[in-house]
mmCIF file of C-alpha atoms in Angstrom:
data_model
loop_
_atom_site.group_PDB
_atom_site.id
_atom_site.type_symbol
_atom_site.label_atom_id
_atom_site.label_comp_id
_atom_site.label_asym_id
_atom_site.label_seq_id
_atom_site.Cartn_x
_atom_site.Cartn_y
_atom_site.Cartn_z
ATOM 1 C CA HIS Q 415 -38.553 23.986 -35.135
ATOM 2 C CA GLU Q 416 -37.371 23.933 -31.551
ATOM 3 C CA HIS Q 417 -33.840 22.879 -30.946
ATOM 4 C CA ASP Q 418 -33.058 19.396 -29.843
ATOM 5 C CA PRO Q 419 -31.849 19.692 -26.266
ATOM 6 C CA SER Q 420 -29.158 17.153 -26.890
ATOM 7 C CA HIS Q 421 -27.598 19.270 -29.596
ATOM 8 C CA ASN Q 422 -27.512 22.779 -28.305
ATOM 9 C CA ALA Q 423 -27.034 24.827 -25.220
ATOM 10 C CA HIS Q 424 -30.446 26.382 -25.338
ATOM 11 C CA THR Q 425 -31.474 23.772 -22.838
ATOM 12 C CA HIS Q 426 -28.920 24.985 -20.300
ATOM 13 C CA SER Q 427 -30.051 26.477 -17.068
ATOM 14 C CA ARG Q 428 -30.208 30.051 -18.242
ATOM 15 C CA THR Q 429 -32.769 29.642 -20.986
ATOM 16 C CA LEU Q 430 -36.376 30.550 -20.337
ATOM 17 C CA PHE Q 431 -38.648 30.580 -23.362
ATOM 18 C CA GLY Q 432 -38.850 28.665 -26.555
ATOM 19 C CA HIS Q 433 -40.708 29.354 -29.770
ATOM 20 C CA THR Q 434 -39.947 29.094 -33.427
ATOM 21 C CA HIS Q 435 -40.938 32.451 -34.854
ATOM 22 C CA SER Q 436 -38.483 35.283 -35.373
ATOM 23 C CA HIS Q 437 -41.039 37.970 -36.205
ATOM 24 C CA GLU Q 438 -42.128 40.086 -33.268
ATOM 25 C CA GLU Q 439 -45.870 39.837 -33.893
ATOM 26 C CA GLU Q 440 -45.759 36.079 -34.352
ATOM 27 C CA GLY Q 441 -43.486 35.766 -31.316
ATOM 28 C CA HIS Q 442 -45.956 37.506 -29.017
ATOM 29 C CA ALA Q 443 -48.798 35.306 -30.216
ATOM 30 C CA HIS Q 444 -46.770 32.116 -29.914
ATOM 31 C CA ASP Q 445 -45.568 33.057 -26.430
ATOM 32 C CA ALA Q 446 -49.188 33.395 -25.370
ATOM 33 C CA GLU Q 447 -49.932 29.965 -26.858
ATOM 34 C CA GLN Q 448 -47.049 28.402 -24.942
ATOM 35 C CA ILE Q 449 -48.116 30.011 -21.664
ATOM 36 C CA ILE Q 450 -51.556 28.491 -22.183
ATOM 37 C CA ALA Q 451 -49.915 25.162 -23.044
ATOM 38 C CA ALA Q 452 -47.860 25.336 -19.845
ATOM 39 C CA LEU Q 453 -51.009 26.030 -17.833
ATOM 40 C CA LYS Q 454 -52.554 22.937 -19.400
ATOM 41 C CA GLY Q 455 -49.471 20.887 -18.598
ATOM 42 C CA SER Q 456 -48.462 20.457 -22.243
ATOM 43 C CA GLY Q 457 -45.777 23.140 -22.457
ATOM 44 C CA ASP Q 458 -42.060 22.719 -21.846
ATOM 45 C CA ARG Q 459 -41.074 21.818 -18.299
ATOM 46 C CA GLY Q 460 -39.100 24.994 -17.706
ATOM 47 C CA SER Q 461 -42.086 27.204 -18.459
ATOM 48 C CA TYR Q 462 -44.461 24.990 -16.490
ATOM 49 C CA ILE Q 463 -42.438 24.911 -13.276
ATOM 50 C CA THR Q 464 -41.841 28.654 -13.558
ATOM 51 C CA LEU Q 465 -45.590 29.223 -13.791
ATOM 52 C CA VAL Q 466 -46.126 27.048 -10.722
ATOM 53 C CA GLY Q 467 -43.617 29.190 -8.839
ATOM 54 C CA LEU Q 468 -45.195 32.363 -10.173
ATOM 55 C CA PHE Q 469 -48.699 31.560 -8.923
ATOM 56 C CA SER Q 470 -47.315 30.318 -5.606
ATOM 57 C CA ASN Q 471 -45.442 33.596 -5.149
ATOM 58 C CA VAL Q 472 -48.577 35.607 -5.954
ATOM 59 C CA ALA Q 473 -50.393 33.850 -3.106
ATOM 60 C CA LEU Q 474 -47.465 33.973 -0.677
ATOM 61 C CA THR Q 475 -46.728 37.647 -1.321
ATOM 62 C CA GLY Q 476 -50.301 38.705 -0.669
ATOM 63 C CA VAL Q 477 -50.890 36.497 2.361
ATOM 64 C CA LYS Q 478 -47.584 37.248 4.111
ATOM 65 C CA GLY Q 479 -47.748 40.958 3.310
ATOM 66 C CA VAL Q 480 -51.261 41.398 4.734
ATOM 67 C CA ALA Q 481 -50.548 39.133 7.722
ATOM 68 C CA GLY Q 482 -47.258 40.847 8.494
ATOM 69 C CA TRP Q 483 -48.830 44.301 8.303
ATOM 70 C CA TYR Q 484 -51.813 43.555 10.532
ATOM 71 C CA MET Q 485 -49.832 41.401 12.961
ATOM 72 C CA HIS Q 486 -47.030 44.010 13.206
ATOM 73 C CA SER Q 487 -44.257 41.605 12.204
ATOM 74 C CA ALA Q 488 -41.280 43.263 10.528
ATOM 75 C CA SER Q 489 -39.701 39.927 9.667
ATOM 76 C CA LEU Q 490 -42.894 38.657 7.992
ATOM 77 C CA VAL Q 491 -43.230 41.901 6.017
ATOM 78 C CA ALA Q 492 -39.585 41.475 4.992
ATOM 79 C CA ASP Q 493 -40.364 37.905 4.000
ATOM 80 C CA ALA Q 494 -43.294 39.140 1.903
ATOM 81 C CA GLY Q 495 -40.943 41.605 0.211
ATOM 82 C CA HIS Q 496 -38.656 38.720 -0.640
ATOM 83 C CA SER Q 497 -41.604 36.821 -2.127
ATOM 84 C CA LEU Q 498 -42.428 39.912 -4.181
ATOM 85 C CA SER Q 499 -38.903 39.910 -5.589
ATOM 86 C CA ASP Q 500 -39.428 36.201 -6.366
ATOM 87 C CA LEU Q 501 -42.625 37.111 -8.170
ATOM 88 C CA LEU Q 502 -40.879 39.687 -10.324
ATOM 89 C CA GLY Q 503 -38.082 37.182 -10.883
ATOM 90 C CA ASP Q 504 -40.579 34.614 -12.163
ATOM 91 C CA PHE Q 505 -41.832 37.039 -14.807
ATOM 92 C CA VAL Q 506 -38.259 37.784 -15.879
ATOM 93 C CA THR Q 507 -37.377 34.094 -15.881
ATOM 94 C CA LEU Q 508 -40.425 33.102 -17.911
ATOM 95 C CA PHE Q 509 -39.768 35.806 -20.510
ATOM 96 C CA CYS Q 510 -36.047 35.117 -20.874
ATOM 97 C CA TRP Q 511 -36.521 31.335 -20.958
ATOM 98 C CA ARG Q 512 -38.806 31.464 -23.980
ATOM 99 C CA LEU Q 513 -36.850 34.173 -25.749
ATOM 100 C CA SER Q 514 -33.496 32.434 -25.386
ATOM 101 C CA ARG Q 515 -34.827 29.236 -26.967
ATOM 102 C CA LYS Q 516 -35.691 30.926 -30.243
ATOM 103 C CA PRO Q 517 -33.644 29.715 -33.210
ATOM 104 C CA PRO Q 518 -30.959 32.071 -34.568
ATOM 105 C CA SER Q 519 -32.160 34.877 -36.812
ATOM 106 C CA GLU Q 520 -30.473 37.165 -39.326
ATOM 107 C CA LYS Q 521 -30.084 39.846 -36.663
ATOM 108 C CA TYR Q 522 -28.973 37.351 -33.980
ATOM 109 C CA PRO Q 523 -27.052 34.702 -35.925
ATOM 110 C CA TYR Q 524 -25.529 33.296 -32.723
ATOM 111 C CA GLY Q 525 -28.940 32.781 -31.141
ATOM 112 C CA PHE Q 526 -30.693 34.395 -28.197
ATOM 113 C CA ALA Q 527 -29.025 32.521 -25.337
ATOM 114 C CA LYS Q 528 -27.521 35.648 -23.761
ATOM 115 C CA PHE Q 529 -30.995 36.920 -23.040
ATOM 116 C CA GLU Q 530 -30.970 34.268 -20.334
ATOM 117 C CA THR Q 531 -27.912 35.890 -18.808
ATOM 118 C CA ILE Q 532 -29.718 39.225 -18.941
ATOM 119 C CA GLY Q 533 -32.593 37.560 -17.112
ATOM 120 C CA THR Q 534 -30.272 36.214 -14.423
ATOM 121 C CA THR Q 535 -28.711 39.679 -14.068
ATOM 122 C CA THR Q 536 -32.143 41.271 -13.715
ATOM 123 C CA ILE Q 537 -33.138 38.784 -11.017
ATOM 124 C CA SER Q 538 -29.926 39.514 -9.113
ATOM 125 C CA ILE Q 539 -30.551 43.274 -9.280
ATOM 126 C CA LEU Q 540 -34.098 42.758 -8.025
ATOM 127 C CA LEU Q 541 -32.721 40.744 -5.119
ATOM 128 C CA ILE Q 542 -30.121 43.368 -4.229
ATOM 129 C CA GLY Q 543 -32.622 46.225 -4.438
ATOM 130 C CA GLY Q 544 -35.193 44.317 -2.407
ATOM 131 C CA ALA Q 545 -32.589 43.443 0.229
ATOM 132 C CA LEU Q 546 -31.616 47.089 0.680
ATOM 133 C CA GLY Q 547 -35.238 48.195 1.022
ATOM 134 C CA ILE Q 548 -36.091 45.414 3.474
ATOM 135 C CA GLY Q 549 -32.933 46.074 5.467
ATOM 136 C CA PHE Q 550 -33.707 49.781 5.880
ATOM 137 C CA HIS Q 551 -37.300 49.050 6.929
ATOM 138 C CA SER Q 552 -36.134 46.528 9.525
ATOM 139 C CA TYR Q 553 -33.459 48.924 10.737
ATOM 140 C CA HIS Q 554 -36.125 51.589 11.216
ATOM 141 C CA LEU Q 555 -38.265 49.228 13.300
ATOM 142 C CA LEU Q 556 -35.237 48.047 15.286
ATOM 143 C CA ILE Q 557 -34.404 51.602 16.348
ATOM 144 C CA LEU Q 558 -38.036 52.171 17.324
ATOM 145 C CA ALA Q 559 -38.052 48.960 19.383
ATOM 146 C CA LEU Q 560 -34.792 49.891 21.111
ATOM 147 C CA SER Q 561 -36.204 53.349 21.816
ATOM 148 C CA ASP Q 562 -39.284 51.823 23.457
ATOM 149 C CA THR Q 563 -37.090 49.461 25.470
ATOM 150 C CA ALA Q 564 -34.854 52.318 26.607
ATOM 151 C CA SER Q 565 -37.851 54.379 27.775
ATOM 152 C CA SER Q 566 -39.089 51.493 29.925
ATOM 153 C CA LEU Q 567 -35.753 50.863 31.643
ATOM 154 C CA PRO Q 568 -34.735 52.509 34.920
ATOM 155 C CA PRO Q 569 -31.776 54.907 34.813
ATOM 156 C CA GLY Q 570 -28.506 53.098 34.460
ATOM 157 C CA HIS Q 571 -25.748 52.066 32.077
ATOM 158 C CA LEU Q 572 -28.041 49.991 29.831
ATOM 159 C CA HIS Q 573 -30.578 52.809 29.657
ATOM 160 C CA ASP Q 574 -27.875 55.315 28.786
ATOM 161 C CA PHE Q 575 -26.386 52.995 26.163
ATOM 162 C CA LEU Q 576 -29.719 52.361 24.414
ATOM 163 C CA HIS Q 577 -30.623 56.032 24.572
ATOM 164 C CA TYR Q 578 -27.279 56.895 22.970
ATOM 165 C CA ILE Q 579 -27.816 54.307 20.220
ATOM 166 C CA THR Q 580 -31.347 55.460 19.369
ATOM 167 C CA SER Q 581 -30.582 59.172 19.572
ATOM 168 C CA SER Q 582 -27.432 58.987 17.424
ATOM 169 C CA ALA Q 583 -28.802 56.502 14.862
ATOM 170 C CA PRO Q 584 -29.060 58.004 11.355
ATOM 171 C CA LEU Q 585 -32.828 57.683 11.186
ATOM 172 C CA PRO Q 586 -34.757 60.921 10.596
ATOM 173 C CA GLN Q 587 -38.280 61.721 11.749
ATOM 174 C CA ILE Q 588 -38.801 59.049 14.378
ATOM 175 C CA GLY Q 589 -41.040 61.462 16.219
ATOM 176 C CA ASN Q 590 -43.479 59.819 18.578
ATOM 177 C CA GLU Q 591 -43.580 56.524 16.721
ATOM 178 C CA HIS Q 592 -43.405 53.371 18.775
ATOM 179 C CA ALA Q 593 -43.067 49.681 18.010
ATOM 180 C CA HIS Q 594 -46.200 47.550 18.106
ATOM 181 C CA SER Q 595 -46.232 44.149 19.770
ATOM 182 C CA VAL Q 596 -45.973 41.241 17.363
ATOM 183 C CA ASP Q 597 -48.871 38.790 17.096
ATOM 184 C CA PRO Q 598 -47.331 35.304 17.556
ATOM 185 C CA ASN Q 599 -49.879 33.848 15.102
ATOM 186 C CA ALA Q 600 -47.747 35.402 12.366
ATOM 187 C CA ALA Q 601 -45.428 32.418 12.845
ATOM 188 C CA TRP Q 602 -48.004 30.148 11.182
ATOM 189 C CA PHE Q 603 -47.742 32.129 7.953
ATOM 190 C CA ALA Q 604 -43.953 31.941 8.056
ATOM 191 C CA ALA Q 605 -44.108 28.176 8.616
ATOM 192 C CA ALA Q 606 -46.457 27.681 5.649
ATOM 193 C CA SER Q 607 -44.085 29.714 3.489
ATOM 194 C CA ILE Q 608 -41.122 27.531 4.521
ATOM 195 C CA VAL Q 609 -42.911 24.379 3.364
ATOM 196 C CA VAL Q 610 -44.092 25.837 0.038
ATOM 197 C CA LYS Q 611 -40.787 27.509 -0.884
ATOM 198 C CA GLU Q 612 -38.655 24.483 -0.022
ATOM 199 C CA TRP Q 613 -40.893 22.325 -2.225
ATOM 200 C CA LEU Q 614 -40.610 24.856 -5.078
ATOM 201 C CA TYR Q 615 -36.824 24.866 -4.690
ATOM 202 C CA ARG Q 616 -36.582 21.091 -4.961
ATOM 203 C CA VAL Q 617 -38.846 20.647 -7.993
ATOM 204 C CA THR Q 618 -37.382 23.647 -9.846
ATOM 205 C CA LYS Q 619 -33.812 22.455 -9.243
ATOM 206 C CA VAL Q 620 -34.645 19.007 -10.642
ATOM 207 C CA VAL Q 621 -35.891 20.587 -13.884
ATOM 208 C CA ALA Q 622 -32.947 23.036 -13.987
ATOM 209 C CA ASP Q 623 -30.410 20.210 -13.619
ATOM 210 C CA GLU Q 624 -32.088 18.089 -16.275
ATOM 211 C CA GLU Q 625 -32.393 21.006 -18.701
ATOM 212 C CA LYS Q 626 -28.950 22.434 -17.852
ATOM 213 C CA SER Q 627 -30.587 25.841 -17.420
ATOM 214 C CA PRO Q 628 -28.769 28.558 -15.419
ATOM 215 C CA VAL Q 629 -31.781 30.857 -15.226
ATOM 216 C CA LEU Q 630 -34.002 28.074 -13.878
ATOM 217 C CA LEU Q 631 -31.248 27.216 -11.396
ATOM 218 C CA ALA Q 632 -31.124 30.872 -10.370
ATOM 219 C CA ASN Q 633 -34.859 30.804 -9.841
ATOM 220 C CA ALA Q 634 -34.571 27.595 -7.803
ATOM 221 C CA TYR Q 635 -32.033 29.184 -5.454
ATOM 222 C CA HIS Q 636 -34.282 32.226 -5.321
ATOM 223 C CA HIS Q 637 -36.979 29.922 -3.881
ATOM 224 C CA ARG Q 638 -34.467 28.449 -1.429
ATOM 225 C CA SER Q 639 -33.362 31.892 -0.223
ATOM 226 C CA ASP Q 640 -37.017 32.751 0.381
ATOM 227 C CA ALA Q 641 -37.395 29.555 2.408
ATOM 228 C CA TYR Q 642 -34.408 30.644 4.512
ATOM 229 C CA SER Q 643 -35.893 34.090 5.012
ATOM 230 C CA SER Q 644 -39.179 32.512 6.108
ATOM 231 C CA LEU Q 645 -37.235 30.341 8.548
ATOM 232 C CA VAL Q 646 -35.563 33.412 10.026
ATOM 233 C CA ALA Q 647 -38.934 35.160 10.246
ATOM 234 C CA PHE Q 648 -40.440 32.109 11.958
ATOM 235 C CA PHE Q 649 -37.848 32.044 14.746
ATOM 236 C CA ALA Q 650 -37.806 35.841 15.045
ATOM 237 C CA ILE Q 651 -41.557 35.917 15.608
ATOM 238 C CA LEU Q 652 -41.421 33.107 18.162
ATOM 239 C CA GLY Q 653 -38.449 34.745 19.866
ATOM 240 C CA THR Q 654 -40.250 38.069 20.143
ATOM 241 C CA TRP Q 655 -43.271 36.280 21.624
ATOM 242 C CA LEU Q 656 -41.145 34.427 24.198
ATOM 243 C CA PHE Q 657 -38.866 37.396 24.980
ATOM 244 C CA PRO Q 658 -40.912 40.582 24.411
ATOM 245 C CA LYS Q 659 -38.156 42.908 25.627
ATOM 246 C CA PHE Q 660 -35.755 41.751 22.916
ATOM 247 C CA PRO Q 661 -36.374 43.210 19.415
ATOM 248 C CA LEU Q 662 -35.858 39.867 17.672
ATOM 249 C CA ASP Q 663 -38.483 40.512 15.007
ATOM 250 C CA PRO Q 664 -36.751 43.526 13.372
ATOM 251 C CA ILE Q 665 -33.410 41.767 13.853
ATOM 252 C CA GLY Q 666 -34.929 38.862 11.918
ATOM 253 C CA GLY Q 667 -35.878 41.297 9.171
ATOM 254 C CA LEU Q 668 -32.278 42.487 8.994
ATOM 255 C CA LEU Q 669 -31.017 38.904 8.781
ATOM 256 C CA VAL Q 670 -33.474 38.210 5.954
ATOM 257 C CA SER Q 671 -32.131 41.221 4.068
ATOM 258 C CA VAL Q 672 -28.569 39.911 4.460
ATOM 259 C CA VAL Q 673 -29.611 36.507 3.082
ATOM 260 C CA ILE Q 674 -31.261 38.156 0.086
ATOM 261 C CA LEU Q 675 -28.327 40.502 -0.501
ATOM 262 C CA ARG Q 676 -25.821 37.638 -0.457
ATOM 263 C CA GLN Q 677 -27.886 35.632 -2.923
ATOM 264 C CA GLY Q 678 -28.249 38.623 -5.237
ATOM 265 C CA PHE Q 679 -24.524 39.346 -5.369
ATOM 266 C CA GLY Q 680 -23.791 35.655 -5.938
ATOM 267 C CA LEU Q 681 -26.069 35.526 -8.982
ATOM 268 C CA LEU Q 682 -24.696 38.817 -10.285
ATOM 269 C CA ALA Q 683 -21.123 37.518 -10.059
ATOM 270 C CA ASP Q 684 -22.073 34.402 -12.062
ATOM 271 C CA ALA Q 685 -23.868 36.417 -14.744
ATOM 272 C CA TRP Q 686 -20.999 38.899 -15.013
ATOM 273 C CA GLY Q 687 -18.714 36.227 -16.451
ATOM 274 C CA ASP Q 688 -21.191 35.514 -19.251
ATOM 275 C CA LEU Q 689 -21.773 39.186 -20.010
ATOM 276 C CA THR Q 690 -18.020 39.808 -20.310
ATOM 277 C CA ASP Q 691 -17.358 36.640 -22.386
ATOM 278 C CA ALA Q 692 -15.223 35.031 -19.705
ATOM 279 C CA GLY Q 693 -13.771 31.689 -20.722
ATOM 280 C CA ALA Q 694 -15.183 28.407 -19.503
ATOM 281 C CA SER Q 695 -13.636 26.907 -16.406
ATOM 282 C CA GLN Q 696 -10.516 24.758 -16.478
ATOM 283 C CA ARG Q 697 -12.664 21.787 -15.492
ATOM 284 C CA THR Q 698 -14.923 22.331 -18.496
ATOM 285 C CA ARG Q 699 -11.975 22.557 -20.869
ATOM 286 C CA GLU Q 700 -10.438 19.394 -19.406
ATOM 287 C CA GLY Q 701 -13.744 17.634 -19.994
ATOM 288 C CA LEU Q 702 -13.700 18.705 -23.636
ATOM 289 C CA TYR Q 703 -10.155 17.382 -24.073
ATOM 290 C CA LYS Q 704 -11.180 14.102 -22.480
ATOM 291 C CA ALA Q 705 -14.192 13.767 -24.780
ATOM 292 C CA LEU Q 706 -11.881 14.035 -27.797
ATOM 293 C CA ASP Q 707 -9.395 11.422 -26.546
ATOM 294 C CA PRO Q 708 -10.941 8.613 -28.662
ATOM 295 C CA LEU Q 709 -10.171 10.641 -31.805
ATOM 296 C CA LEU Q 710 -6.480 10.808 -30.939
ATOM 297 C CA GLN Q 711 -5.479 7.399 -32.338
ATOM 298 C CA LYS Q 712 -2.096 5.997 -33.100
ATOM 299 C CA SER Q 713 -3.271 4.710 -36.449
ATOM 300 C CA ASP Q 714 -3.580 6.930 -39.488
ATOM 301 C CA VAL Q 715 -7.371 6.598 -39.714
ATOM 302 C CA LEU Q 716 -10.188 6.305 -37.172
ATOM 303 C CA ASP Q 717 -12.768 4.249 -39.021
ATOM 304 C CA GLY Q 718 -11.011 3.212 -42.203
ATOM 305 C CA GLN Q 719 -11.883 6.492 -43.893
ATOM 306 C CA THR Q 720 -11.700 9.476 -41.537
ATOM 307 C CA PRO Q 721 -8.138 10.533 -40.643
ATOM 308 C CA SER Q 722 -7.181 10.631 -36.972
ATOM 309 C CA LEU Q 723 -6.153 13.690 -35.014
ATOM 310 C CA LEU Q 724 -2.457 14.068 -34.214
ATOM 311 C CA SER Q 725 -3.045 16.481 -31.314
ATOM 312 C CA ILE Q 726 -5.282 19.264 -30.037
ATOM 313 C CA PRO Q 727 -2.979 22.114 -29.010
ATOM 314 C CA ARG Q 728 -5.764 24.514 -28.021
ATOM 315 C CA ILE Q 729 -9.382 24.510 -26.877
ATOM 316 C CA ARG Q 730 -11.305 27.506 -25.670
ATOM 317 C CA ALA Q 731 -14.965 27.895 -24.804
ATOM 318 C CA ARG Q 732 -17.365 30.495 -23.485
ATOM 319 C CA HIS Q 733 -20.878 30.424 -22.081
ATOM 320 C CA ALA Q 734 -23.701 32.461 -23.557
ATOM 321 C CA GLY Q 735 -26.618 31.947 -21.233
ATOM 322 C CA SER Q 736 -27.397 28.270 -21.308
ATOM 323 C CA VAL Q 737 -25.250 27.423 -24.294
ATOM 324 C CA LEU Q 738 -21.561 26.771 -24.767
ATOM 325 C CA PHE Q 739 -19.562 27.873 -27.799
ATOM 326 C CA VAL Q 740 -16.353 25.925 -28.435
ATOM 327 C CA ASP Q 741 -13.497 26.530 -30.830
ATOM 328 C CA LEU Q 742 -10.361 24.456 -31.089
ATOM 329 C CA THR Q 743 -7.224 23.924 -33.122
ATOM 330 C CA ALA Q 744 -6.491 20.375 -34.303
ATOM 331 C CA GLU Q 745 -3.258 19.082 -35.795
ATOM 332 C CA VAL Q 746 -3.829 16.620 -38.665
ATOM 333 C CA PRO Q 747 -1.667 14.944 -41.321
ATOM 334 C CA GLY Q 748 -0.787 17.446 -44.023
ATOM 335 C CA SER Q 749 -1.859 15.051 -46.757
ATOM 336 C CA ILE Q 750 -5.594 14.907 -45.934
ATOM 337 C CA THR Q 751 -8.096 16.120 -48.495
ATOM 338 C CA VAL Q 752 -10.747 18.812 -48.052
ATOM 339 C CA HIS Q 753 -13.377 16.059 -48.001
ATOM 340 C CA GLN Q 754 -11.544 14.229 -45.210
ATOM 341 C CA ALA Q 755 -11.115 17.472 -43.258
ATOM 342 C CA SER Q 756 -14.841 18.140 -43.516
ATOM 343 C CA ALA Q 757 -15.679 14.618 -42.324
ATOM 344 C CA LEU Q 758 -13.269 14.970 -39.405
ATOM 345 C CA GLU Q 759 -14.775 18.328 -38.449
ATOM 346 C CA GLN Q 760 -18.253 16.778 -38.355
ATOM 347 C CA LYS Q 761 -16.979 13.904 -36.232
ATOM 348 C CA ILE Q 762 -15.380 16.314 -33.762
ATOM 349 C CA GLU Q 763 -18.620 18.270 -33.510
ATOM 350 C CA ARG Q 764 -20.741 15.145 -32.992
ATOM 351 C CA THR Q 765 -18.336 13.846 -30.353
ATOM 352 C CA LEU Q 766 -18.353 17.041 -28.318
ATOM 353 C CA LYS Q 767 -22.119 17.574 -28.556
ATOM 354 C CA SER Q 768 -22.799 14.024 -27.448
ATOM 355 C CA ALA Q 769 -20.541 14.612 -24.422
ATOM 356 C CA ARG Q 770 -21.970 18.040 -23.502
ATOM 357 C CA LYS Q 771 -25.513 18.679 -24.687
ATOM 358 C CA GLU Q 772 -25.292 22.401 -23.891
ATOM 359 C CA ILE Q 773 -22.755 22.901 -26.721
ATOM 360 C CA ALA Q 774 -24.416 24.982 -29.440
ATOM 361 C CA GLU Q 775 -21.537 25.379 -31.889
ATOM 362 C CA VAL Q 776 -18.068 23.956 -32.490
ATOM 363 C CA ARG Q 777 -15.538 25.731 -34.690
ATOM 364 C CA VAL Q 778 -12.484 23.757 -35.777
ATOM 365 C CA SER Q 779 -9.260 25.111 -37.219
ATOM 366 C CA PHE Q 780 -6.960 22.509 -38.787
ATOM 367 C CA LYS Q 781 -3.180 22.815 -38.558
ATOM 368 C CA PRO Q 782 -1.086 20.527 -40.780
#
């Protein structure tokens, strides 16, 4: 069965896939069934919205890439490269989402939630790699544009400065290349991309927040960063059209690469904490303490049968993808029975899971 989202962390923002089979052959078949279900609108919301983003990115990548190439727009080509990284990210997200929602198996008794973190890490690496490639391409075109500008200027300080920049730039084999003029109609494609990607960001973030899924949230911000890059491309294209002597289009491509690079490193930093088993934040731990306050009663019993907690000297927690594992030490009266301790442990677990639905497991150590 699939896990109840209110009782485990597999619904957190870093989960991607969900099916109930632990055997590889059955898993592949069931994944295919769920993809079909998502296409029909009957699958889980995380898979469905990821598929919507995937098909949108297929269209945007092709359209912006072809338009940017034929209209000689470096910033639109860079924007298409960003959409391509989004496209690859969608495949990673879809795979990790479903895989991380599988129930625990004998080989993975703690579940598959960390596969979501691996997915987030992969997306961040794709972003960083794409940013470096786009940045170098835009840098190449910027030097070519400056070289053309320098050749058209009369002798003087500005001419000498631009000639020095282009001749000393670490860019081999420029040869007789020259920058082509940018077709201003490329701005229409950038504008369409802004609208589509901003809409994808908003709808994906709604699902990510409701499902508490880090990987869906990562994908949502991936859409937003692409909307920003399209915005930069839009103004760069218009600026190049209005001021032909200024190489704003390749500069726009460089700015897009910086946006992508920043987003990639941000996601990588977040995933690194999960991969290294970093503890949950102080705010999260304070929330767990607060959730257990009702169990810390002055009376000897909570409900006439279950003994109360005297204190909770320690709580620690760690994220694994979309789930949260919690263990704590509770001080109780030394006279309680094993049966009472078991009942109290269950009550602690129910209390915490009702407060934080991403909690997958609670381990309690009793101290008399």
